[in-house]
PDB file of C-alpha atoms in Angstrom:
ATOM      1  CA  MET D 185      -3.873  -8.241  24.501  1.00 47.00           C
ATOM      2  CA  ARG D 186      -5.168 -11.011  26.516  1.00 44.00           C
ATOM      3  CA  ASP D 187      -2.903 -14.522  26.331  1.00 47.00           C
ATOM      4  CA  ASP D 188      -6.019 -16.206  24.630  1.00 51.00           C
ATOM      5  CA  GLU D 189      -6.364 -13.810  21.747  1.00 68.00           C
ATOM      6  CA  ARG D 190      -2.998 -14.572  20.953  1.00 75.00           C
ATOM      7  CA  THR D 191      -2.352 -16.904  18.330  1.00 90.00           C
ATOM      8  CA  GLU D 192       0.807 -19.212  17.513  1.00 94.00           C
ATOM      9  CA  LEU D 193       0.962 -17.583  14.228  1.00 96.00           C
ATOM     10  CA  ASP D 194       1.399 -14.175  16.300  1.00 97.00           C
ATOM     11  CA  ASP D 195       4.463 -15.600  18.125  1.00 97.00           C
ATOM     12  CA  ARG D 196       5.809 -16.840  14.938  1.00 97.00           C
ATOM     13  CA  MET D 197       5.637 -13.409  13.180  1.00 98.00           C
ATOM     14  CA  MET D 198       6.842 -11.887  15.926  1.00 98.00           C
ATOM     15  CA  ALA D 199       9.915 -14.047  16.301  1.00 98.00           C
ATOM     16  CA  SER D 200      10.491 -13.361  12.346  1.00 98.00           C
ATOM     17  CA  ALA D 201      10.766  -9.689  13.357  1.00 98.00           C
ATOM     18  CA  ILE D 202      12.804 -10.230  16.722  1.00 98.00           C
ATOM     19  CA  GLU D 203      15.163 -11.740  14.306  1.00 98.00           C
ATOM     20  CA  CYS D 204      14.826  -8.784  11.649  1.00 98.00           C
ATOM     21  CA  ALA D 205      15.742  -6.320  14.925  1.00 98.00           C
ATOM     22  CA  ARG D 206      18.812  -8.526  15.764  1.00 98.00           C
ATOM     23  CA  GLU D 207      20.051  -7.875  12.283  1.00 98.00           C
ATOM     24  CA  ALA D 208      19.490  -4.063  12.447  1.00 98.00           C
ATOM     25  CA  GLU D 209      21.409  -4.263  16.025  1.00 96.00           C
ATOM     26  CA  GLY D 210      24.309  -6.049  13.997  1.00 95.00           C
ATOM     27  CA  HIS D 211      25.039  -3.075  12.039  1.00 95.00           C
ATOM     28  CA  GLY D 212      24.663  -0.516  14.486  1.00 94.00           C
ATOM     29  CA  ASP D 213      20.805   0.447  14.223  1.00 97.00           C
ATOM     30  CA  VAL D 214      18.253   0.560  16.880  1.00 97.00           C
ATOM     31  CA  PRO D 215      16.805  -3.170  17.150  1.00 98.00           C
ATOM     32  CA  ILE D 216      13.618  -2.870  15.798  1.00 98.00           C
ATOM     33  CA  GLY D 217      12.380  -5.362  13.176  1.00 98.00           C
ATOM     34  CA  ALA D 218       9.156  -5.549  11.219  1.00 98.00           C
ATOM     35  CA  VAL D 219       7.167  -8.458   8.967  1.00 98.00           C
ATOM     36  CA  ILE D 220       4.634  -8.036   6.720  1.00 98.00           C
ATOM     37  CA  VAL D 221       2.230 -11.254   6.275  1.00 98.00           C
ATOM     38  CA  ARG D 222      -0.536 -12.590   4.053  1.00 98.00           C
ATOM     39  CA  ASP D 223      -2.147 -15.847   4.218  1.00 96.00           C
ATOM     40  CA  GLY D 224       0.392 -16.919   6.877  1.00 95.00           C
ATOM     41  CA  LYS D 225       3.296 -16.321   4.776  1.00 97.00           C
ATOM     42  CA  ILE D 226       5.779 -13.543   5.151  1.00 98.00           C
ATOM     43  CA  LEU D 227       5.642 -11.133   1.990  1.00 98.00           C
ATOM     44  CA  ALA D 228       8.236  -8.532   3.370  1.00 98.00           C
ATOM     45  CA  ALA D 229      10.770  -8.341   6.240  1.00 98.00           C
ATOM     46  CA  ALA D 230      13.175  -5.371   7.481  1.00 98.00           C
ATOM     47  CA  GLY D 231      15.023  -4.076  10.194  1.00 98.00           C
ATOM     48  CA  ASN D 232      15.808  -0.220  10.801  1.00 98.00           C
ATOM     49  CA  GLU D 233      18.335   0.812   8.528  1.00 98.00           C
ATOM     50  CA  ARG D 234      18.846   4.480   9.741  1.00 97.00           C
ATOM     51  CA  GLU D 235      22.125   4.589  10.443  1.00 96.00           C
ATOM     52  CA  LEU D 236      23.132   2.172   7.770  1.00 96.00           C
ATOM     53  CA  ARG D 237      21.427   4.193   5.294  1.00 97.00           C
ATOM     54  CA  ALA D 238      22.104   7.770   6.931  1.00 97.00           C
ATOM     55  CA  ASP D 239      18.227   7.958   6.200  1.00 98.00           C
ATOM     56  CA  PRO D 240      15.948   9.388   8.861  1.00 97.00           C
ATOM     57  CA  THR D 241      12.847   7.411   7.269  1.00 98.00           C
ATOM     58  CA  ALA D 242      14.255   3.914   6.997  1.00 98.00           C
ATOM     59  CA  HIS D 243      12.304   2.696   9.701  1.00 98.00           C
ATOM     60  CA  ALA D 244      11.694  -0.965   9.943  1.00 98.00           C
ATOM     61  CA  GLU D 245       7.861  -0.629   9.264  1.00 98.00           C
ATOM     62  CA  ILE D 246       8.407   1.876   6.137  1.00 98.00           C
ATOM     63  CA  LEU D 247      10.967  -0.733   4.402  1.00 98.00           C
ATOM     64  CA  ALA D 248       8.915  -3.663   5.036  1.00 98.00           C
ATOM     65  CA  ILE D 249       5.861  -1.595   3.607  1.00 98.00           C
ATOM     66  CA  ARG D 250       7.802  -0.729   0.247  1.00 98.00           C
ATOM     67  CA  ALA D 251       8.872  -4.431   0.113  1.00 98.00           C
ATOM     68  CA  ALA D 252       5.441  -5.471   0.379  1.00 98.00           C
ATOM     69  CA  ALA D 253       4.035  -2.961  -2.143  1.00 98.00           C
ATOM     70  CA  GLU D 254       6.933  -4.034  -4.552  1.00 98.00           C
ATOM     71  CA  ALA D 255       5.986  -8.134  -4.238  1.00 97.00           C
ATOM     72  CA  LEU D 256       2.293  -7.299  -4.563  1.00 97.00           C
ATOM     73  CA  GLY D 257       2.622  -4.722  -7.384  1.00 97.00           C
ATOM     74  CA  GLY D 258       0.613  -2.113  -5.694  1.00 97.00           C
ATOM     75  CA  TRP D 259       0.584   0.283  -2.709  1.00 97.00           C
ATOM     76  CA  ARG D 260      -2.615  -1.123  -1.339  1.00 98.00           C
ATOM     77  CA  LEU D 261      -1.946  -3.731   0.943  1.00 98.00           C
ATOM     78  CA  PRO D 262      -5.112  -5.650   1.384  1.00 97.00           C
ATOM     79  CA  GLY D 263      -5.352  -8.938   3.363  1.00 98.00           C
ATOM     80  CA  THR D 264      -2.088  -7.943   5.062  1.00 98.00           C
ATOM     81  CA  THR D 265      -0.703  -7.967   8.589  1.00 98.00           C
ATOM     82  CA  LEU D 266       2.251  -6.233  10.167  1.00 98.00           C
ATOM     83  CA  TYR D 267       4.133  -7.394  12.891  1.00 98.00           C
ATOM     84  CA  VAL D 268       6.192  -4.849  14.556  1.00 98.00           C
ATOM     85  CA  THR D 269       8.779  -5.424  17.758  1.00 98.00           C
ATOM     86  CA  LEU D 270       8.042  -1.455  18.763  1.00 98.00           C
ATOM     87  CA  GLU D 271       4.457   0.333  18.488  1.00 98.00           C
ATOM     88  CA  PRO D 272       4.652   2.173  15.435  1.00 98.00           C
ATOM     89  CA  CYS D 273       5.647   5.828  15.587  1.00 98.00           C
ATOM     90  CA  ALA D 274       3.508   8.767  13.945  1.00 98.00           C
ATOM     91  CA  MET D 275       5.545   8.579  10.506  1.00 98.00           C
ATOM     92  CA  CYS D 276       5.310   4.722  10.625  1.00 98.00           C
ATOM     93  CA  ALA D 277       1.469   4.922  11.500  1.00 98.00           C
ATOM     94  CA  GLY D 278       0.766   7.318   8.449  1.00 98.00           C
ATOM     95  CA  GLY D 279       2.524   4.623   6.248  1.00 98.00           C
ATOM     96  CA  ILE D 280       0.376   1.884   7.427  1.00 98.00           C
ATOM     97  CA  VAL D 281      -3.175   3.846   7.124  1.00 98.00           C
ATOM     98  CA  LEU D 282      -1.602   5.022   3.546  1.00 98.00           C
ATOM     99  CA  ALA D 283      -0.801   1.513   2.690  1.00 98.00           C
ATOM    100  CA  ARG D 284      -4.588   0.384   3.946  1.00 98.00           C
ATOM    101  CA  ILE D 285      -2.962  -2.544   6.250  1.00 98.00           C
ATOM    102  CA  PRO D 286      -5.680  -4.034   8.060  1.00 98.00           C
ATOM    103  CA  THR D 287      -3.987  -5.455  11.128  1.00 98.00           C
ATOM    104  CA  VAL D 288      -1.041  -4.171  13.226  1.00 98.00           C
ATOM    105  CA  VAL D 289       0.475  -6.398  15.892  1.00 98.00           C
ATOM    106  CA  PHE D 290       2.919  -4.889  17.808  1.00 98.00           C
ATOM    107  CA  GLY D 291       5.367  -6.308  20.799  1.00 98.00           C
ATOM    108  CA  ALA D 292       6.496  -3.518  23.117  1.00 98.00           C
ATOM    109  CA  PRO D 293       4.560   0.047  23.372  1.00 98.00           C
ATOM    110  CA  ASP D 294       6.511   3.195  23.059  1.00 97.00           C
ATOM    111  CA  PRO D 295       5.684   5.500  25.801  1.00 96.00           C
ATOM    112  CA  LYS D 296       8.146   8.372  24.133  1.00 96.00           C
ATOM    113  CA  ALA D 297       6.752   8.161  20.331  1.00 97.00           C
ATOM    114  CA  GLY D 298       3.833   5.378  19.906  1.00 98.00           C
ATOM    115  CA  ALA D 299       1.137   6.219  17.376  1.00 98.00           C
ATOM    116  CA  ALA D 300      -1.019   3.473  18.221  1.00 97.00           C
ATOM    117  CA  GLY D 301      -2.302   4.544  21.401  1.00 96.00           C
ATOM    118  CA  SER D 302       0.600   5.407  23.782  1.00 96.00           C
ATOM    119  CA  VAL D 303       1.116   8.896  22.876  1.00 97.00           C
ATOM    120  CA  LEU D 304      -0.857   9.434  20.199  1.00 97.00           C
ATOM    121  CA  ASP D 305      -3.261   7.087  18.042  1.00 97.00           C
ATOM    122  CA  VAL D 306      -3.114   7.741  14.529  1.00 98.00           C
ATOM    123  CA  LEU D 307      -4.288   4.310  13.515  1.00 97.00           C
ATOM    124  CA  ALA D 308      -7.575   4.772  15.462  1.00 97.00           C
ATOM    125  CA  GLU D 309      -8.269   8.608  14.247  1.00 96.00           C
ATOM    126  CA  PRO D 310     -11.629   8.877  13.122  1.00 96.00           C
ATOM    127  CA  ALA D 311     -10.702  11.722  10.427  1.00 96.00           C
ATOM    128  CA  LEU D 312      -8.510   9.144   8.626  1.00 95.00           C
ATOM    129  CA  ASN D 313     -10.125   7.042   6.142  1.00 93.00           C
ATOM    130  CA  HIS D 314      -8.340   3.579   7.153  1.00 96.00           C
ATOM    131  CA  ARG D 315      -8.388   2.388  10.708  1.00 97.00           C
ATOM    132  CA  PRO D 316      -6.377  -0.915  11.219  1.00 98.00           C
ATOM    133  CA  ALA D 317      -7.307  -3.482  13.944  1.00 97.00           C
ATOM    134  CA  VAL D 318      -4.244  -3.211  16.425  1.00 97.00           C
ATOM    135  CA  ARG D 319      -2.936  -5.739  19.097  1.00 96.00           C
ATOM    136  CA  GLY D 320      -0.014  -4.939  21.261  1.00 96.00           C
ATOM    137  CA  GLY D 321       1.956  -7.276  23.725  1.00 96.00           C
ATOM    138  CA  VAL D 322       3.069 -10.008  21.514  1.00 97.00           C
ATOM    139  CA  LEU D 323       6.467 -11.330  22.932  1.00 98.00           C
ATOM    140  CA  GLU D 324       6.430  -8.254  24.909  1.00 98.00           C
ATOM    141  CA  ALA D 325       8.960  -8.905  27.276  1.00 98.00           C
ATOM    142  CA  GLU D 326      11.486 -10.145  24.622  1.00 98.00           C
ATOM    143  CA  CYS D 327      10.747  -7.181  22.216  1.00 98.00           C
ATOM    144  CA  ALA D 328      11.565  -4.656  25.299  1.00 97.00           C
ATOM    145  CA  ALA D 329      14.350  -6.594  26.460  1.00 97.00           C
ATOM    146  CA  LEU D 330      16.180  -5.799  22.879  1.00 97.00           C
ATOM    147  CA  LEU D 331      15.398  -2.123  22.997  1.00 97.00           C
ATOM    148  CA  ARG D 332      16.387  -2.178  27.081  1.00 96.00           C
ATOM    149  CA  ASP D 333      19.797  -3.966  26.268  1.00 96.00           C
ATOM    150  CA  PHE D 334      20.709  -2.066  23.170  1.00 96.00           C
ATOM    151  CA  PHE D 335      20.597   1.321  24.868  1.00 94.00           C
ATOM    152  CA  ALA D 336      22.210   0.202  28.075  1.00 93.00           C
ATOM    153  CA  ALA D 337      25.149  -0.877  26.024  1.00 91.00           C
ATOM    154  CA  ARG D 338      25.048   2.417  24.459  1.00 88.00           C
ATOM    155  CA  ARG D 339      24.844   4.522  27.896  1.00 89.00           C
ATOM    156  CA  SER D 340      27.965   1.866  28.918  1.00 87.00           C
ATOM    157  CA  GLY D 341      30.093   2.893  26.094  1.00 80.00           C
ATOM    158  CA  GLU D 342      30.109  -0.716  24.309  1.00 67.00           C
ATOM    159  CA  GLY D 343      28.436   0.580  21.210  1.00 56.00           C
ATOM    160  CA  GLY D 344      29.971   2.614  18.684  1.00 51.00           C
ATOM    161  CA  ILE D 345      26.699   4.528  17.599  1.00 48.00           C
ATOM    162  CA  ARG D 346      24.797   6.930  20.040  1.00 44.00           C
ATOM    163  CA  THR D 347      21.173   7.544  19.522  1.00 43.00           C
ATOM    164  CA  HIS D 348      18.474   8.969  21.575  1.00 41.00           C
ATOM    165  CA  GLU D 349      15.527   7.707  19.545  1.00 47.00           C
ATOM    166  CA  ALA D 350      13.895   4.356  20.069  1.00 49.00           C
ATOM    167  CA  GLY D 351      12.539   4.222  16.553  1.00 48.00           C
TER     168      GLY D 351
END
């Protein structure tokens, strides 16, 4: 994403997603955060809770999608934008498509499991009935640093939970 395409709203919402990621890290989860926004207001916010819930599907994006659907009273999330600190994985990309989220904005790319263009491109798959607009690289350095620092601490033995996955 070119800097002139990025908006002040993008930066503010990604900063909120980063705060959710920090909260996730506080309870031992990989620091990934997501917020779902409509009309400039946050409908839902979540961080990863896989370790907290012992649930492999408790990714930040999935938790935020569930909360936004509850807030809106339906499974379709029209007029929303999902901000997430790391490029969504295949599971989360599937949830994004099923929820009909029109726009996805992510911070850091995920060269190991990204499904918005890095490894797969589920979000642009022409066979699917919904293809959101996708923008990457918003506050990329900050988002990447969260993950890099988290895994460096785990490798050095500073963290109690050992994980081998980014999302």
